[in-house]
mmCIF file of C-alpha atoms in Angstrom:
data_model
loop_
_atom_site.group_PDB
_atom_site.id
_atom_site.type_symbol
_atom_site.label_atom_id
_atom_site.label_comp_id
_atom_site.label_asym_id
_atom_site.label_seq_id
_atom_site.Cartn_x
_atom_site.Cartn_y
_atom_site.Cartn_z
ATOM 1 C CA UNK A 1 -74.128 2.239 35.062
ATOM 2 C CA UNK A 2 -72.856 5.567 36.209
ATOM 3 C CA UNK A 3 -70.165 5.160 39.028
ATOM 4 C CA UNK A 4 -71.218 6.244 42.443
ATOM 5 C CA UNK A 5 -70.108 9.912 42.931
ATOM 6 C CA UNK A 6 -68.661 9.117 46.388
ATOM 7 C CA UNK A 7 -66.098 7.041 44.733
ATOM 8 C CA UNK A 8 -62.651 8.635 43.749
ATOM 9 C CA UNK A 9 -62.095 8.612 40.091
ATOM 10 C CA UNK A 10 -58.906 9.474 38.270
ATOM 11 C CA UNK A 11 -58.402 9.526 34.484
ATOM 12 C CA UNK A 12 -54.854 9.626 32.949
ATOM 13 C CA UNK A 13 -54.417 10.669 29.487
ATOM 14 C CA UNK A 14 -51.112 9.790 28.027
ATOM 15 C CA UNK A 15 -49.635 10.137 24.602
ATOM 16 C CA UNK A 16 -47.802 6.464 24.062
ATOM 17 C CA UNK A 17 -47.558 3.224 25.752
ATOM 18 C CA UNK A 18 -44.758 3.415 28.666
ATOM 19 C CA UNK A 19 -45.483 7.231 29.229
ATOM 20 C CA UNK A 20 -48.087 5.791 32.064
ATOM 21 C CA UNK A 21 -45.411 3.962 33.689
ATOM 22 C CA UNK A 22 -42.618 6.342 33.442
ATOM 23 C CA UNK A 23 -44.455 9.702 34.754
ATOM 24 C CA UNK A 24 -47.216 8.201 36.720
ATOM 25 C CA UNK A 25 -46.767 4.568 37.687
ATOM 26 C CA UNK A 26 -46.308 4.734 41.275
ATOM 27 C CA UNK A 27 -49.458 7.369 41.327
ATOM 28 C CA UNK A 28 -51.404 4.828 39.214
ATOM 29 C CA UNK A 29 -50.575 1.763 41.497
ATOM 30 C CA UNK A 30 -51.017 3.752 44.819
ATOM 31 C CA UNK A 31 -54.603 4.858 43.929
ATOM 32 C CA UNK A 32 -55.535 1.708 42.274
ATOM 33 C CA UNK A 33 -54.652 -0.216 45.575
ATOM 34 C CA UNK A 34 -56.542 2.461 47.653
ATOM 35 C CA UNK A 35 -59.735 1.461 45.574
ATOM 36 C CA UNK A 36 -59.979 4.542 43.473
ATOM 37 C CA UNK A 37 -61.486 4.011 40.204
ATOM 38 C CA UNK A 38 -58.346 4.531 37.743
ATOM 39 C CA UNK A 39 -58.806 4.889 33.849
ATOM 40 C CA UNK A 40 -55.922 5.177 31.465
ATOM 41 C CA UNK A 41 -56.422 6.705 27.828
ATOM 42 C CA UNK A 42 -53.690 6.191 25.534
ATOM 43 C CA UNK A 43 -53.601 8.285 22.436
ATOM 44 C CA UNK A 44 -51.408 6.643 20.081
ATOM 45 C CA UNK A 45 -49.826 2.862 19.691
ATOM 46 C CA UNK A 46 -46.132 4.561 19.878
ATOM 47 C CA UNK A 47 -45.212 2.964 16.511
ATOM 48 C CA UNK A 48 -42.429 4.951 16.045
ATOM 49 C CA UNK A 49 -40.654 4.354 19.429
ATOM 50 C CA UNK A 50 -37.044 3.290 19.198
ATOM 51 C CA UNK A 51 -36.449 -0.409 19.642
ATOM 52 C CA UNK A 52 -33.935 -1.207 22.320
ATOM 53 C CA UNK A 53 -33.669 -5.169 21.967
ATOM 54 C CA UNK A 54 -31.960 -6.209 18.829
ATOM 55 C CA UNK A 55 -33.969 -9.212 18.304
ATOM 56 C CA UNK A 56 -37.146 -7.104 18.065
ATOM 57 C CA UNK A 57 -35.736 -4.702 15.565
ATOM 58 C CA UNK A 58 -37.803 -6.344 12.888
ATOM 59 C CA UNK A 59 -40.963 -4.828 14.353
ATOM 60 C CA UNK A 60 -39.700 -1.453 13.315
ATOM 61 C CA UNK A 61 -41.892 0.876 11.137
ATOM 62 C CA UNK A 62 -39.569 0.977 8.442
ATOM 63 C CA UNK A 63 -39.275 -2.819 8.297
ATOM 64 C CA UNK A 64 -42.224 -4.784 9.420
ATOM 65 C CA UNK A 65 -43.939 -1.910 10.938
ATOM 66 C CA UNK A 66 -45.552 -4.153 13.596
ATOM 67 C CA UNK A 67 -44.220 -2.100 16.877
ATOM 68 C CA UNK A 68 -47.509 -0.645 17.404
ATOM 69 C CA UNK A 69 -49.405 -4.166 17.425
ATOM 70 C CA UNK A 70 -46.517 -5.469 19.813
ATOM 71 C CA UNK A 71 -46.794 -2.459 22.245
ATOM 72 C CA UNK A 72 -50.394 -3.248 22.921
ATOM 73 C CA UNK A 73 -49.414 -6.260 24.718
ATOM 74 C CA UNK A 74 -46.716 -4.440 26.321
ATOM 75 C CA UNK A 75 -49.085 -1.928 27.769
ATOM 76 C CA UNK A 76 -51.380 -4.535 29.050
ATOM 77 C CA UNK A 77 -48.690 -6.288 31.047
ATOM 78 C CA UNK A 78 -47.684 -2.598 32.370
ATOM 79 C CA UNK A 79 -51.259 -2.173 33.625
ATOM 80 C CA UNK A 80 -51.588 -5.329 35.194
ATOM 81 C CA UNK A 81 -48.514 -4.617 37.063
ATOM 82 C CA UNK A 82 -49.875 -1.553 38.158
ATOM 83 C CA UNK A 83 -53.395 -2.780 39.096
ATOM 84 C CA UNK A 84 -55.061 -0.629 36.569
ATOM 85 C CA UNK A 85 -58.180 -2.483 35.177
ATOM 86 C CA UNK A 86 -59.702 0.027 32.742
ATOM 87 C CA UNK A 87 -57.482 0.966 29.794
ATOM 88 C CA UNK A 88 -58.626 2.531 26.568
ATOM 89 C CA UNK A 89 -57.064 3.853 23.488
ATOM 90 C CA UNK A 90 -58.365 7.218 22.228
ATOM 91 C CA UNK A 91 -60.855 6.338 19.344
ATOM 92 C CA UNK A 92 -59.794 2.916 19.518
ATOM 93 C CA UNK A 93 -56.477 1.188 18.949
ATOM 94 C CA UNK A 94 -54.221 2.743 15.821
ATOM 95 C CA UNK A 95 -56.932 5.574 15.182
ATOM 96 C CA UNK A 96 -54.149 8.037 15.330
ATOM 97 C CA UNK A 97 -50.526 7.171 14.961
ATOM 98 C CA UNK A 98 -47.437 8.231 16.854
ATOM 99 C CA UNK A 99 -45.927 11.570 15.145
ATOM 100 C CA UNK A 100 -42.461 10.966 16.113
ATOM 101 C CA UNK A 101 -40.010 13.622 17.874
ATOM 102 C CA UNK A 102 -40.694 17.183 16.927
ATOM 103 C CA UNK A 103 -39.391 18.075 13.529
ATOM 104 C CA UNK A 104 -39.515 14.862 12.025
ATOM 105 C CA UNK A 105 -40.904 14.222 8.568
ATOM 106 C CA UNK A 106 -43.500 12.203 10.416
ATOM 107 C CA UNK A 107 -45.162 15.072 11.734
ATOM 108 C CA UNK A 108 -46.652 15.685 8.512
ATOM 109 C CA UNK A 109 -48.282 12.192 8.231
ATOM 110 C CA UNK A 110 -51.875 12.743 7.955
ATOM 111 C CA UNK A 111 -52.418 9.688 10.168
ATOM 112 C CA UNK A 112 -50.496 10.999 12.990
ATOM 113 C CA UNK A 113 -51.934 12.543 16.108
ATOM 114 C CA UNK A 114 -50.151 15.636 15.725
ATOM 115 C CA UNK A 115 -52.184 16.353 12.906
ATOM 116 C CA UNK A 116 -55.468 14.985 14.280
ATOM 117 C CA UNK A 117 -58.479 17.595 14.170
ATOM 118 C CA UNK A 118 -59.046 18.378 17.746
ATOM 119 C CA UNK A 119 -62.748 18.960 16.949
ATOM 120 C CA UNK A 120 -62.461 15.274 16.167
ATOM 121 C CA UNK A 121 -60.433 13.749 18.821
ATOM 122 C CA UNK A 122 -61.709 15.584 21.968
ATOM 123 C CA UNK A 123 -65.322 14.447 21.502
ATOM 124 C CA UNK A 124 -63.877 10.931 21.670
ATOM 125 C CA UNK A 125 -62.427 12.076 25.102
ATOM 126 C CA UNK A 126 -65.073 13.744 26.180
ATOM 127 C CA UNK A 127 -67.536 10.388 25.642
ATOM 128 C CA UNK A 128 -65.038 8.796 28.127
ATOM 129 C CA UNK A 129 -65.264 11.434 30.606
ATOM 130 C CA UNK A 130 -68.974 11.467 30.752
ATOM 131 C CA UNK A 131 -68.921 7.810 31.265
ATOM 132 C CA UNK A 132 -65.901 7.507 33.798
ATOM 133 C CA UNK A 133 -67.065 10.807 35.697
ATOM 134 C CA UNK A 134 -63.632 11.458 36.892
ATOM 135 C CA UNK A 135 -63.113 14.137 39.621
ATOM 136 C CA UNK A 136 -59.396 14.482 38.740
ATOM 137 C CA UNK A 137 -57.758 14.210 35.159
ATOM 138 C CA UNK A 138 -54.074 14.076 34.549
ATOM 139 C CA UNK A 139 -52.297 14.801 31.363
ATOM 140 C CA UNK A 140 -49.454 16.958 30.272
ATOM 141 C CA UNK A 141 -48.782 20.817 30.042
ATOM 142 C CA UNK A 142 -49.322 22.878 26.997
ATOM 143 C CA UNK A 143 -45.643 22.263 26.000
ATOM 144 C CA UNK A 144 -46.153 18.581 26.555
ATOM 145 C CA UNK A 145 -43.468 18.524 29.397
ATOM 146 C CA UNK A 146 -40.458 18.212 26.911
ATOM 147 C CA UNK A 147 -42.012 19.568 24.001
ATOM 148 C CA UNK A 148 -42.981 16.145 22.106
ATOM 149 C CA UNK A 149 -45.582 16.734 19.563
ATOM 150 C CA UNK A 150 -48.150 14.144 20.789
ATOM 151 C CA UNK A 151 -47.763 15.314 24.283
ATOM 152 C CA UNK A 152 -48.483 18.863 23.433
ATOM 153 C CA UNK A 153 -51.689 17.470 21.585
ATOM 154 C CA UNK A 154 -52.649 15.025 24.365
ATOM 155 C CA UNK A 155 -53.024 18.607 26.218
ATOM 156 C CA UNK A 156 -55.151 20.122 23.704
ATOM 157 C CA UNK A 157 -57.339 17.413 23.331
ATOM 158 C CA UNK A 158 -57.861 16.906 27.082
ATOM 159 C CA UNK A 159 -58.326 20.839 27.644
ATOM 160 C CA UNK A 160 -61.170 20.882 25.031
ATOM 161 C CA UNK A 161 -62.585 17.493 25.859
ATOM 162 C CA UNK A 162 -63.239 18.682 29.548
ATOM 163 C CA UNK A 163 -65.113 21.826 28.291
ATOM 164 C CA UNK A 164 -67.186 19.478 26.319
ATOM 165 C CA UNK A 165 -68.141 16.995 28.629
ATOM 166 C CA UNK A 166 -69.200 19.798 31.066
ATOM 167 C CA UNK A 167 -71.647 21.127 28.290
ATOM 168 C CA UNK A 168 -75.350 21.096 29.328
ATOM 169 C CA UNK A 169 -77.193 18.278 28.731
ATOM 170 C CA UNK A 170 -78.149 14.877 30.242
ATOM 171 C CA UNK A 171 -74.858 13.029 31.443
ATOM 172 C CA UNK A 172 -72.572 16.001 31.328
ATOM 173 C CA UNK A 173 -69.622 15.822 33.657
ATOM 174 C CA UNK A 174 -67.398 18.679 35.063
ATOM 175 C CA UNK A 175 -63.717 17.459 36.140
ATOM 176 C CA UNK A 176 -63.012 19.087 39.555
ATOM 177 C CA UNK A 177 -59.283 19.131 39.118
ATOM 178 C CA UNK A 178 -56.915 19.120 35.839
ATOM 179 C CA UNK A 179 -53.118 18.449 36.439
ATOM 180 C CA UNK A 180 -50.258 18.269 34.589
ATOM 181 C CA UNK A 181 -47.165 15.825 35.035
ATOM 182 C CA UNK A 182 -44.266 17.773 36.359
ATOM 183 C CA UNK A 183 -40.487 17.297 37.367
ATOM 184 C CA UNK A 184 -39.283 19.932 39.950
ATOM 185 C CA UNK A 185 -35.947 21.723 38.637
ATOM 186 C CA UNK A 186 -34.251 20.812 42.083
ATOM 187 C CA UNK A 187 -34.998 16.950 41.782
ATOM 188 C CA UNK A 188 -34.202 16.918 38.010
ATOM 189 C CA UNK A 189 -30.782 18.526 38.679
ATOM 190 C CA UNK A 190 -29.972 15.909 41.173
ATOM 191 C CA UNK A 191 -30.736 13.286 38.967
ATOM 192 C CA UNK A 192 -29.071 14.840 36.018
ATOM 193 C CA UNK A 193 -32.219 15.086 33.893
ATOM 194 C CA UNK A 194 -32.675 17.736 31.128
ATOM 195 C CA UNK A 195 -36.340 18.486 31.522
ATOM 196 C CA UNK A 196 -37.957 20.154 34.422
ATOM 197 C CA UNK A 197 -40.158 23.098 35.478
ATOM 198 C CA UNK A 198 -39.513 25.281 38.193
ATOM 199 C CA UNK A 199 -39.984 24.327 41.732
ATOM 200 C CA UNK A 200 -42.415 26.772 42.556
ATOM 201 C CA UNK A 201 -44.928 25.467 39.670
ATOM 202 C CA UNK A 202 -45.056 22.200 41.424
ATOM 203 C CA UNK A 203 -48.486 21.918 43.432
ATOM 204 C CA UNK A 204 -48.605 18.541 44.103
ATOM 205 C CA UNK A 205 -46.290 15.496 45.223
ATOM 206 C CA UNK A 206 -47.403 12.087 45.707
ATOM 207 C CA UNK A 207 -45.787 9.519 47.717
ATOM 208 C CA UNK A 208 -45.790 6.301 46.002
ATOM 209 C CA UNK A 209 -42.711 4.713 47.621
ATOM 210 C CA UNK A 210 -44.865 1.808 48.726
ATOM 211 C CA UNK A 211 -45.634 0.863 45.029
ATOM 212 C CA UNK A 212 -41.909 1.050 43.469
ATOM 213 C CA UNK A 213 -41.867 -2.786 42.900
ATOM 214 C CA UNK A 214 -45.180 -2.308 40.742
ATOM 215 C CA UNK A 215 -43.621 0.660 39.015
ATOM 216 C CA UNK A 216 -40.425 -1.044 38.072
ATOM 217 C CA UNK A 217 -42.512 -4.234 36.865
ATOM 218 C CA UNK A 218 -44.468 -1.817 34.446
ATOM 219 C CA UNK A 219 -41.233 -0.340 33.217
ATOM 220 C CA UNK A 220 -39.855 -3.628 32.630
ATOM 221 C CA UNK A 221 -43.101 -4.559 30.786
ATOM 222 C CA UNK A 222 -42.129 -1.764 27.952
ATOM 223 C CA UNK A 223 -39.059 -4.059 26.939
ATOM 224 C CA UNK A 224 -38.959 -2.653 23.677
ATOM 225 C CA UNK A 225 -38.481 1.012 24.635
ATOM 226 C CA UNK A 226 -36.858 0.725 28.379
ATOM 227 C CA UNK A 227 -33.996 -1.040 30.111
ATOM 228 C CA UNK A 228 -34.236 -1.577 33.745
ATOM 229 C CA UNK A 229 -31.798 -2.363 36.651
ATOM 230 C CA UNK A 230 -33.009 -3.500 40.080
ATOM 231 C CA UNK A 231 -36.046 -5.122 41.396
ATOM 232 C CA UNK A 232 -37.672 -2.036 42.923
ATOM 233 C CA UNK A 233 -38.137 -3.340 46.264
ATOM 234 C CA UNK A 234 -35.981 -1.297 48.505
ATOM 235 C CA UNK A 235 -35.282 1.341 46.090
ATOM 236 C CA UNK A 236 -32.036 2.128 43.857
ATOM 237 C CA UNK A 237 -33.662 0.601 40.693
ATOM 238 C CA UNK A 238 -32.912 2.390 37.399
ATOM 239 C CA UNK A 239 -33.989 2.711 33.891
ATOM 240 C CA UNK A 240 -32.756 3.856 30.729
ATOM 241 C CA UNK A 241 -34.625 4.691 27.388
ATOM 242 C CA UNK A 242 -33.008 4.012 24.140
ATOM 243 C CA UNK A 243 -30.760 7.505 24.694
ATOM 244 C CA UNK A 244 -28.892 5.186 27.021
ATOM 245 C CA UNK A 245 -29.170 7.881 29.806
ATOM 246 C CA UNK A 246 -29.916 6.134 33.346
ATOM 247 C CA UNK A 247 -32.742 7.613 35.473
ATOM 248 C CA UNK A 248 -33.518 6.422 39.034
ATOM 249 C CA UNK A 249 -36.985 4.965 39.399
ATOM 250 C CA UNK A 250 -38.818 6.983 41.889
ATOM 251 C CA UNK A 251 -41.825 6.489 44.086
ATOM 252 C CA UNK A 252 -42.195 10.220 44.366
ATOM 253 C CA UNK A 253 -44.046 11.688 41.196
ATOM 254 C CA UNK A 254 -45.059 15.459 41.010
ATOM 255 C CA UNK A 255 -47.893 17.563 39.203
ATOM 256 C CA UNK A 256 -48.821 20.963 38.371
ATOM 257 C CA UNK A 257 -52.621 21.910 38.949
ATOM 258 C CA UNK A 258 -53.717 23.539 35.917
ATOM 259 C CA UNK A 259 -57.503 24.237 37.034
ATOM 260 C CA UNK A 260 -59.709 23.556 39.990
ATOM 261 C CA UNK A 261 -63.422 23.841 39.407
ATOM 262 C CA UNK A 262 -63.987 24.014 42.855
ATOM 263 C CA UNK A 263 -61.712 26.710 43.816
ATOM 264 C CA UNK A 264 -61.038 28.609 40.643
ATOM 265 C CA UNK A 265 -58.215 30.790 42.285
ATOM 266 C CA UNK A 266 -56.090 27.897 43.301
ATOM 267 C CA UNK A 267 -54.503 27.081 39.984
ATOM 268 C CA UNK A 268 -50.885 27.195 38.960
ATOM 269 C CA UNK A 269 -49.410 30.318 39.313
ATOM 270 C CA UNK A 270 -51.561 31.221 42.139
ATOM 271 C CA UNK A 271 -51.368 27.953 44.080
ATOM 272 C CA UNK A 272 -52.338 27.086 47.503
ATOM 273 C CA UNK A 273 -48.994 28.201 48.963
ATOM 274 C CA UNK A 274 -48.212 24.562 50.535
ATOM 275 C CA UNK A 275 -47.726 21.351 47.987
ATOM 276 C CA UNK A 276 -50.395 18.968 48.508
ATOM 277 C CA UNK A 277 -50.042 15.303 48.638
ATOM 278 C CA UNK A 278 -53.283 13.956 47.233
ATOM 279 C CA UNK A 279 -54.680 14.666 43.534
ATOM 280 C CA UNK A 280 -58.044 14.593 45.202
ATOM 281 C CA UNK A 281 -57.030 17.201 48.180
ATOM 282 C CA UNK A 282 -59.847 19.739 48.753
ATOM 283 C CA UNK A 283 -62.768 17.417 47.119
ATOM 284 C CA UNK A 284 -65.499 15.892 49.345
ATOM 285 C CA UNK A 285 -64.146 17.207 52.320
ATOM 286 C CA UNK A 286 -60.787 15.525 51.914
#
């Protein structure tokens, strides 16, 4: 059964387990709590992630090579914490493997997502788009936000899939708004973060402050990859990846509008002039 066209439907395409919680956890929790249909597509199992807890080091790719399977359970727990009921792996669990950071030998693995043929991967996502019928799709920009090959590939696949899903024929669907995650330069500077986009490229700010506890719980669920301090109830929580640099857990999340089918002029670089505060702004009279 197709979803009712009047319902808000949000599709997020992320590269690895934990990306959904780090960059969009508060947004997911907010829209899910407000009754939107939220679907998450994850492109790899994150098999090459650096494991933080010593007691789980045996799962690593160069030892038992079971990290991917373990991270499936972490992702399920994170989705539950965020109130997200619809999660899929692109092409099925393990169809494409984690590529590792740019420049690593793993980038050349024919099984990895970086080496995936976009003409094979995009139809898999287009099928989900046609089924779910999202008005809004969120992924990364063409640089993958910070240059990770799997993030770059997720952008390429999502861009191609949006076009495929809209092609003529029964069941076709046009995504109305296409977003990339973003971190404004001013916010990144205050937090000491090395990756950002110029403030003027940020078109959308989502206030998920009421869902900090859910985001914190989701981050904590990814225990192989993330260390969390604080409970998130009143703010002040922090998290760190394997690099050890602490970052604030924020309920404010940022996006850049890449394309808007309803108004082609209102895209990144020719934006609306004021920052919007709803991913569905401008749709269905909102």
